[in-house]
Short mmCIF file of C-alpha atoms in Angstrom, two decimals:
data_model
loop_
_atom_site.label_atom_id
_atom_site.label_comp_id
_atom_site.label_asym_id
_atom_site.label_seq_id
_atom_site.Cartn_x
_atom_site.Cartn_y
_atom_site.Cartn_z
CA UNK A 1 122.97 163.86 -83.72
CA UNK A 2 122.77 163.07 -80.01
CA UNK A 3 125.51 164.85 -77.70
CA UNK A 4 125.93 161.11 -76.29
CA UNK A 5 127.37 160.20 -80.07
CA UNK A 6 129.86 163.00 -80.09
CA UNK A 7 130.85 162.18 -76.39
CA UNK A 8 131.22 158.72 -76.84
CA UNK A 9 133.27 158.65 -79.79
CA UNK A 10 135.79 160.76 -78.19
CA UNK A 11 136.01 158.71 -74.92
CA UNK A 12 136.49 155.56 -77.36
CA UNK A 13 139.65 157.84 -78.90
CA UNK A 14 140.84 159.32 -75.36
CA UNK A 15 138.94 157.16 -72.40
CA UNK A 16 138.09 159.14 -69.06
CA UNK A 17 139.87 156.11 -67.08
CA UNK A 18 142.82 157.31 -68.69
CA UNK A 19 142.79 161.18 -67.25
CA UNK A 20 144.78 162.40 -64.28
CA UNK A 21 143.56 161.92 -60.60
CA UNK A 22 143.01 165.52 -60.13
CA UNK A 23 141.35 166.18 -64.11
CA UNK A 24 137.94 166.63 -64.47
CA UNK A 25 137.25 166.09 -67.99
CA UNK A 26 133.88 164.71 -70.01
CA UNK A 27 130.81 165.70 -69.93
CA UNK A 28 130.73 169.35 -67.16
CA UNK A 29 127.23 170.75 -68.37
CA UNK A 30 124.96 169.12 -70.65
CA UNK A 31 122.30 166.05 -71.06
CA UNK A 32 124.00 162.98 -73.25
CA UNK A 33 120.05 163.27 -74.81
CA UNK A 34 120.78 166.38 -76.36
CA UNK A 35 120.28 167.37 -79.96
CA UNK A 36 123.56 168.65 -81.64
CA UNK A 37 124.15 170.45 -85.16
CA UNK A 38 127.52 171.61 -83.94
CA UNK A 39 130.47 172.29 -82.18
CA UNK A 40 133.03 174.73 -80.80
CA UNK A 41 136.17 174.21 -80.21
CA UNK A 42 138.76 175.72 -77.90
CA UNK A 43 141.29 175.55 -75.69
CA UNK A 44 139.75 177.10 -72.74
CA UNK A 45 136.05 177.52 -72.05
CA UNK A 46 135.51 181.39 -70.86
CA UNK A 47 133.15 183.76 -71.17
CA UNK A 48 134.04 185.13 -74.44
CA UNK A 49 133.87 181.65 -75.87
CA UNK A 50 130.18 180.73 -74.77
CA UNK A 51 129.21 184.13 -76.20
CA UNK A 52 130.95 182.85 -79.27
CA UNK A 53 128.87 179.84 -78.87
CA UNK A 54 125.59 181.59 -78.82
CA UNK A 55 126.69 183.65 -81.34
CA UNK A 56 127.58 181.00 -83.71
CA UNK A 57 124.74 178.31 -82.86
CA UNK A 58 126.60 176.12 -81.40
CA UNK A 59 124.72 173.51 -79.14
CA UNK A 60 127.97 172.07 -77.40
CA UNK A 61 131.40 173.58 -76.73
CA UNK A 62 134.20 171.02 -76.85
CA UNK A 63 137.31 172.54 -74.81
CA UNK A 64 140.75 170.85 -73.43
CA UNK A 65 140.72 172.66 -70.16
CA UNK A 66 137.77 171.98 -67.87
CA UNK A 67 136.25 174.74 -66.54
CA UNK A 68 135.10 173.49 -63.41
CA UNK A 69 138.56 171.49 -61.48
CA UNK A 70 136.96 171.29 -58.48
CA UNK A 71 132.92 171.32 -56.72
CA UNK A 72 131.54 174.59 -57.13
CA UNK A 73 129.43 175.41 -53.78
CA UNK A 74 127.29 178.39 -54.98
CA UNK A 75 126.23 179.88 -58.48
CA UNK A 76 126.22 183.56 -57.55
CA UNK A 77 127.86 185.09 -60.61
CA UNK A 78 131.22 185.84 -58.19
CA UNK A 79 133.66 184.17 -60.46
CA UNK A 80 134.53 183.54 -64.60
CA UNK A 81 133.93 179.95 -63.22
CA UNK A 82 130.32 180.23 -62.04
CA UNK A 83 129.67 182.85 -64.76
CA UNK A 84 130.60 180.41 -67.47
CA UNK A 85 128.56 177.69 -66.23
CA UNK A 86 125.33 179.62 -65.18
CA UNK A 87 125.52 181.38 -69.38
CA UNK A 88 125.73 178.19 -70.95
CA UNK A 89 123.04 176.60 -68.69
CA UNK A 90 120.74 179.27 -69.47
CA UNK A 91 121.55 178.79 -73.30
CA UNK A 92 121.31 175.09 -72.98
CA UNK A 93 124.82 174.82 -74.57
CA UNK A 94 126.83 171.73 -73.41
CA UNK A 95 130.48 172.10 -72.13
CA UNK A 96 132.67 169.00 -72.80
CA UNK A 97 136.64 168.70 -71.78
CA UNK A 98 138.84 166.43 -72.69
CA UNK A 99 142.05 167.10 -70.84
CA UNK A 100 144.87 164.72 -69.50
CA UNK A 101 143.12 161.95 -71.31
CA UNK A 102 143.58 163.32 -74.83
CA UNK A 103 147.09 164.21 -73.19
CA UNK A 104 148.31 160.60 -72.62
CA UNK A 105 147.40 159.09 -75.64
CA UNK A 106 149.52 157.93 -77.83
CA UNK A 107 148.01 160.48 -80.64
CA UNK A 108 147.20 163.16 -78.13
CA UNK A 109 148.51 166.78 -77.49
CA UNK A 110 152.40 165.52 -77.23
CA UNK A 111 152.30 163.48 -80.69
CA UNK A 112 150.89 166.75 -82.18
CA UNK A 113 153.82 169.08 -80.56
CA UNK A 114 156.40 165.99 -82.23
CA UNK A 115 154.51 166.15 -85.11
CA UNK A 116 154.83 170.27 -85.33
CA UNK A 117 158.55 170.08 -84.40
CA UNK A 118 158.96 167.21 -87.03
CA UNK A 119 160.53 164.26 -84.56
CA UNK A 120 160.85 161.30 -85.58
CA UNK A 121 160.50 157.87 -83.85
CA UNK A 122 158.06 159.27 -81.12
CA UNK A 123 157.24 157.35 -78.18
CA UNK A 124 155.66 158.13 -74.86
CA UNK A 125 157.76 159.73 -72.20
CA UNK A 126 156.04 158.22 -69.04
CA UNK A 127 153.90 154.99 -69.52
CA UNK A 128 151.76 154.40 -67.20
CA UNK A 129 151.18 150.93 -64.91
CA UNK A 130 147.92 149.48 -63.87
CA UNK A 131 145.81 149.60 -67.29
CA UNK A 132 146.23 146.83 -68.20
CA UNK A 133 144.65 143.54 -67.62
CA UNK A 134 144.17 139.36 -68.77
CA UNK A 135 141.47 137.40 -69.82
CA UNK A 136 141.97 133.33 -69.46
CA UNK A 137 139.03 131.62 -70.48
CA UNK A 138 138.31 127.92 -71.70
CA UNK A 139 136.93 127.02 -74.97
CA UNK A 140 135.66 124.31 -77.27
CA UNK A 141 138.29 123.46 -80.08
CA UNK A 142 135.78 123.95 -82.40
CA UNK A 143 134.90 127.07 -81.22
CA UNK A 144 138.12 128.68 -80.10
CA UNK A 145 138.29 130.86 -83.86
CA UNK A 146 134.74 132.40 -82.97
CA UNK A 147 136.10 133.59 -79.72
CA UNK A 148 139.07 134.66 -80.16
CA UNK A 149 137.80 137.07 -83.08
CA UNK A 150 134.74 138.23 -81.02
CA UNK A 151 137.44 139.13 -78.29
CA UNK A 152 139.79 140.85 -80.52
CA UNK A 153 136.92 142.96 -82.03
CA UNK A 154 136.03 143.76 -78.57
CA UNK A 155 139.51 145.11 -78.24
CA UNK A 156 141.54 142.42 -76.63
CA UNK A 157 144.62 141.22 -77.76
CA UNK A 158 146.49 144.80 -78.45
CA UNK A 159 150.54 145.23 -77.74
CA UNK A 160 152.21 147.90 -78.95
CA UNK A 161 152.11 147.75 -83.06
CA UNK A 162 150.45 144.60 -82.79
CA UNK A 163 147.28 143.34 -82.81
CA UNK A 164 145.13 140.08 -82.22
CA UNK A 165 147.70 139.00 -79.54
CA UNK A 166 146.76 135.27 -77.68
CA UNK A 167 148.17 132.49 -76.29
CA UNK A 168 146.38 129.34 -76.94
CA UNK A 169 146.90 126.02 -75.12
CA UNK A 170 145.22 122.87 -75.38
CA UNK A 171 143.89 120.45 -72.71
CA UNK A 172 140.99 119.21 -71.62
CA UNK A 173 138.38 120.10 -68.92
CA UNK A 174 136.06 118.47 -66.70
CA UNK A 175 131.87 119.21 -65.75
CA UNK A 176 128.86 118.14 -64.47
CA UNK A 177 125.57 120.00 -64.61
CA UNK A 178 122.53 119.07 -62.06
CA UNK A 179 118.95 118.22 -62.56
CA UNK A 180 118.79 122.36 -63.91
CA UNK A 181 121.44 122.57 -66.49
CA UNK A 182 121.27 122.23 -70.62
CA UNK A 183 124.57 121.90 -71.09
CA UNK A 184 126.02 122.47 -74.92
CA UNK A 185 128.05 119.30 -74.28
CA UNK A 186 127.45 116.64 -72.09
CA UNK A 187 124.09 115.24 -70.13
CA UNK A 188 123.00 116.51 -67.09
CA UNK A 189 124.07 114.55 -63.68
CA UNK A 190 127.46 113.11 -65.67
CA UNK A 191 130.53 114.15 -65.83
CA UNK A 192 131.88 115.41 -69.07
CA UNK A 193 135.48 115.71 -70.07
CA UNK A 194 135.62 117.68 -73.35
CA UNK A 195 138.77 118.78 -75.64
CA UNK A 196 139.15 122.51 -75.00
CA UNK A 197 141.45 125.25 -75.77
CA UNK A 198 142.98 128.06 -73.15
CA UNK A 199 142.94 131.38 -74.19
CA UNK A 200 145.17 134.26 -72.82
CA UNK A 201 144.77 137.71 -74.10
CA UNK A 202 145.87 141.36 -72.42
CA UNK A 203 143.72 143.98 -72.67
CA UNK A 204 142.77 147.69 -71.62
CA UNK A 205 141.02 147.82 -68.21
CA UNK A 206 138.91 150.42 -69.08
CA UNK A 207 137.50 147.59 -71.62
CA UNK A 208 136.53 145.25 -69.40
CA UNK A 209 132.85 144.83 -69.43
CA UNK A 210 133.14 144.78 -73.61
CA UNK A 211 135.55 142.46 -73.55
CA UNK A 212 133.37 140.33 -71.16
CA UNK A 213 129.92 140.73 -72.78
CA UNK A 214 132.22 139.56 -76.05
CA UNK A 215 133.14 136.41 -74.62
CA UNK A 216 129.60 135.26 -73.06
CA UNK A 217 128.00 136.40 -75.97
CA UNK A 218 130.34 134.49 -78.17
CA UNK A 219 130.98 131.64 -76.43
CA UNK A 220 129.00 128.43 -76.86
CA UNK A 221 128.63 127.11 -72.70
CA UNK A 222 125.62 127.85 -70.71
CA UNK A 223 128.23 128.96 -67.71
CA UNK A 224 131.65 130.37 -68.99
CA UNK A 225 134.91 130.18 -67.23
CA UNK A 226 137.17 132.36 -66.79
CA UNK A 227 139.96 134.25 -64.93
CA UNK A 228 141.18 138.00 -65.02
CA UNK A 229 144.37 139.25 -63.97
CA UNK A 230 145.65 142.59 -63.43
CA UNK A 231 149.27 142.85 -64.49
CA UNK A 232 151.61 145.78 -64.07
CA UNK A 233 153.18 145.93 -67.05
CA UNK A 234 153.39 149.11 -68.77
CA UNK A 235 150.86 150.45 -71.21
CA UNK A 236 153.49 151.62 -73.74
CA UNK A 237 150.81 154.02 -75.90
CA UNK A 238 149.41 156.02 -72.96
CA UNK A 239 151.16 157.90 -70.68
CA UNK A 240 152.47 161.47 -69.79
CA UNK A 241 154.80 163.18 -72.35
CA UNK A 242 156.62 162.25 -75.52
CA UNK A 243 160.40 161.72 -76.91
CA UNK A 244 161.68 161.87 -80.26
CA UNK A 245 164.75 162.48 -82.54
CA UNK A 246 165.45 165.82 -84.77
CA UNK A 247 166.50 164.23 -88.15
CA UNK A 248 169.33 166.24 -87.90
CA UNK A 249 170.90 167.49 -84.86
CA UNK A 250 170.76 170.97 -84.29
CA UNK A 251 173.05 173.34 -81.79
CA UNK A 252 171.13 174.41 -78.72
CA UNK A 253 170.59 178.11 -80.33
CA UNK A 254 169.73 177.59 -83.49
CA UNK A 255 166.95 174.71 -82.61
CA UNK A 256 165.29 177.15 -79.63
CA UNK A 257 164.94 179.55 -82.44
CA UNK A 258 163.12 176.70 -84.39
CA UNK A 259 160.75 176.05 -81.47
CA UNK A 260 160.19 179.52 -81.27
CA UNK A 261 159.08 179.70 -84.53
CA UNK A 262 157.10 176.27 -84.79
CA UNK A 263 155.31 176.89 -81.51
CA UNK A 264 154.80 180.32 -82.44
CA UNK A 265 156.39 181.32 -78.52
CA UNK A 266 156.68 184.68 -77.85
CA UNK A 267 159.71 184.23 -75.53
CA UNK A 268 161.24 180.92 -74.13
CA UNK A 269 162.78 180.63 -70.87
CA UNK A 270 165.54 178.35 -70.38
CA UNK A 271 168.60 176.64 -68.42
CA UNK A 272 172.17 177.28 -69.68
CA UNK A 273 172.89 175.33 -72.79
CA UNK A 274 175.12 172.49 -71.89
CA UNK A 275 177.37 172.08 -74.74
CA UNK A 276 175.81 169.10 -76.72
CA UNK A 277 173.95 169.22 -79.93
CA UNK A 278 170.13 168.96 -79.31
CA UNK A 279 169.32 165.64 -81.40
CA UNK A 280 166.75 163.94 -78.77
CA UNK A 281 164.18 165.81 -77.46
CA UNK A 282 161.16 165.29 -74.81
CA UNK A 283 157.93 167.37 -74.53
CA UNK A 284 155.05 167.46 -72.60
CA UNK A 285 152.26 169.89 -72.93
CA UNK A 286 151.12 172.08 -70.37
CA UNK A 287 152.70 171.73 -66.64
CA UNK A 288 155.39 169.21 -67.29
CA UNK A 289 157.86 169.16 -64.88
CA UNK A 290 157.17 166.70 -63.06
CA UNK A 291 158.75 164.44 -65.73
CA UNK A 292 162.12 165.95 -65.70
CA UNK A 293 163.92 162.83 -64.56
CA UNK A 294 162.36 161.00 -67.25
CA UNK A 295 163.30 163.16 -69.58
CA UNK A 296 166.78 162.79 -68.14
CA UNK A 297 166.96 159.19 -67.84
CA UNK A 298 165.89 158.74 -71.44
CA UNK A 299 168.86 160.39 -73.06
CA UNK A 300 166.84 164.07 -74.11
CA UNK A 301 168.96 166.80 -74.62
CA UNK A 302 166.12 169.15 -74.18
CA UNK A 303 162.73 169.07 -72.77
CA UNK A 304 160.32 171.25 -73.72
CA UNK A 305 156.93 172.13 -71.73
CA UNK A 306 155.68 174.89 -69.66
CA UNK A 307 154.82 176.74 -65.85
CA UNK A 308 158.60 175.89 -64.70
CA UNK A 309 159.50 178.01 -61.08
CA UNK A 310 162.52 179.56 -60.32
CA UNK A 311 163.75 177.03 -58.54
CA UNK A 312 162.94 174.09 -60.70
CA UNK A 313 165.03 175.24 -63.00
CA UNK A 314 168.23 174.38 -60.88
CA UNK A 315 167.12 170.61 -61.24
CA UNK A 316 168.31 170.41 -65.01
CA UNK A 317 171.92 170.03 -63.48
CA UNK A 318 173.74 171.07 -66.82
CA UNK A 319 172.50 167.55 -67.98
CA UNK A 320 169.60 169.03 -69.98
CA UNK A 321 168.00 171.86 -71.75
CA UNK A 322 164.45 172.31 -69.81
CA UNK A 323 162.82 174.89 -72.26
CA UNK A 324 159.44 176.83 -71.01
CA UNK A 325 157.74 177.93 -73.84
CA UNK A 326 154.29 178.51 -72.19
CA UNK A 327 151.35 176.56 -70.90
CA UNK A 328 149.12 178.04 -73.97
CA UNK A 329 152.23 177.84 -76.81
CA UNK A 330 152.75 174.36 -76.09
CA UNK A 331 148.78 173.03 -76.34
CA UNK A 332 147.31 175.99 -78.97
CA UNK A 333 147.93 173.20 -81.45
CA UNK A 334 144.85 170.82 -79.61
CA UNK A 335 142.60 173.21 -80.55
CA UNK A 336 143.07 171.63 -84.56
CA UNK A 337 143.69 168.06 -83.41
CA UNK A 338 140.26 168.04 -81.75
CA UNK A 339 138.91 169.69 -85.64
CA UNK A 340 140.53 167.47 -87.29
CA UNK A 341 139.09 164.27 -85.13
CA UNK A 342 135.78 165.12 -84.78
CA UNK A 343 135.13 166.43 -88.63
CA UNK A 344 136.84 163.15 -89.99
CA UNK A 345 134.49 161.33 -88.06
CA UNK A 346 131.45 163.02 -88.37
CA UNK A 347 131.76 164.60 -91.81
CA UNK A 348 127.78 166.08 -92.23
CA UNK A 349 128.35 167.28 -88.44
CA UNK A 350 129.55 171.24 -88.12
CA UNK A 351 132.91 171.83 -86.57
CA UNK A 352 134.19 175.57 -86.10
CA UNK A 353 137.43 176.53 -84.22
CA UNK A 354 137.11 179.30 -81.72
CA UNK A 355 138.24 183.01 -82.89
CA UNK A 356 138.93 183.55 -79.26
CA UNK A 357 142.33 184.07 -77.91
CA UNK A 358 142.05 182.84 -74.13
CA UNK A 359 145.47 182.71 -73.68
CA UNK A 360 145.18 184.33 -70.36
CA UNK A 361 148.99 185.48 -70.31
CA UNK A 362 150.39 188.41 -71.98
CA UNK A 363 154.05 189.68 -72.79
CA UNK A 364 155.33 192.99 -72.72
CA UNK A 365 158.13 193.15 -75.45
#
């Protein structure tokens, strides 16, 4: 298949609007026009993994880190950066990250590390503001069900566990077309008051020109109205980190010891256990401090992540657990998530997981 199929498919799962001001994920090297037979996958995209690539046959490597964070000035061979790009160039193999997208989706990296440690009721940590927008447009009665259902298919209409959310109102609006109109109701050069129905949806604002191609499309006027809105409501299944409950509640010991195991850590750094049962606990993969008061504010008796300083570990304040596990023990899991989501859609496409350890950390024990 085209790279553009496999690329698009995961943006529709984990869209690029939805990645971190500073991320660089999608498509790094690579023409959408490509011709694909299959994939690698990893966690980081070094060296050893492109060789693995070439090795393998693999026309595009699909990682979680990007390789390339920031412009890149020369291609001299001087860094693993440059060196990674200027192999895979010359082997015409494609490099594709999807990073803090596929982390603030509702069934990203965090649901898997819930889903490892067995939490239940899982919900995001930090949702985000400004994704979300309105659609108001003006319709026929008679052809209000067409467009409501060509706007929902579009992807309008989504909140929370529910779908094929609208408010309808009726009422009745006014036109006249000139000399150059056909109007679907009405005559030209007369005004025309017709029986109509308002329609209100919310949607994604990455959606936008979908959900707008749905509705002209779909709707029967030579000239549609209609309003958008941006809102600031939260977009309760994306955002940054997770919480969930233990099913039983576990003292502070024994469940680090379960972590250890379940995230297969090698060591886990950690505040001074503050005396309460861990029963509610809040991840984030990778670098996730920066949602500590979160965490805090949300009841969690731990938080797990990674890349904690010295001195952020004083900001716990014997009010939580903040548990370092490591940046690459607390995302190794992606590597399978991105498997299992690209062979269950594409099940005659080839899917291998990297042999390659990049964790780029090592413990002396």
């Amino acid at each position: 298949m085209k790279l553009a199929q496999l690329t698009a498919y995961l943006e529709s799962l984990a869209p690029l609007a939805y990645q971190e001001e500073y991320d660089n994920s999608g498509l790094i090297v690579g023409h959408p026009d490509s011709e694909i037979h299959q994939a690698l996958i990893s966690l980081d995209c070094t060296e050893a993994v492109v060789d693995e690539a070439i090795a393998t046959g693999c026309q595009v490597i699909v990682s979680h880190h990007p390789i390339v964070f920031k412009g890149l000035k020369k291609f001299n061979g001087k860094t693993y950066v440059e060196r990674v790009v200027e192999k895979a160039i010359r082997h015409n193999i494609a490099i594709y990250a999807i990073h803090t997208n596929l982390d603030n989706i509702m069934t990203g990296v965090n649901a898997r590390i819930c889903e490892t440690l067995g939490l239940k009721n899982s919900r995001i940590l930090a949702p985000k503001h400004q994704l979300l927008k309105k659609l108001v447009t003006y319709v026929p009665v008679a052809q209000a069900e067409e467009v409501r259902s060509a706007l929902f298919a579009a992807g309008a209409g989504n909140i929370g566990n529910y779908s094929e959310v609208s408010f309808n109102a009726e009422g009745f609006g006014t036109f006249k077309g000139n000399e150059h109109t056909n109007p679907y109701v009405g005559e030209p050069g007369k005004r025309h008051r017709e029986h109509e129905i308002r329609i209100e949806s919310i949607y994604p604002a990455n959606l936008e020109s979908k959900i707008i191609m749905a509705l002209v499309l779909s709707h029967p006027y030579e000239e549609v109205a209609y309003d958008l809105y941006p809102i600031t409501n939260q977009h309760q299944q994306v955002g940054s980190g997770m919480i969930g409950e233990l099913e039983n509640a576990k003292n502070a010991d024994a469940f680090l010891a379960f972590v250890k195991e379940k995230m297969h850590a090698s060591v886990i750094r950690h505040t001074a256990f503050t005396g309460k049962p861990i029963k509610k606990v809040a991840v984030c993969g990778g670098s996730g401090g920066f949602l500590l008061k979160q965490a805090i504010a949300a009841g969690a008796d731990v938080f797990i992540t990674a890349d904690y300083k010295y001195h952020e570990f004083f900001d716990a304040e014997g009010k939580i657990v903040i548990a370092d596990i490591g940046h690459f023990e607390s995302e190794q899991f992606t590597q399978q998530l991105l498997y299992e989501i690209i062979q269950n859609k594409f099940v005659n496409f080839a899917v291998r997981l990297t042999k390659v350890n990049t964790n780029p950390v090592k413990y002396y024990i």
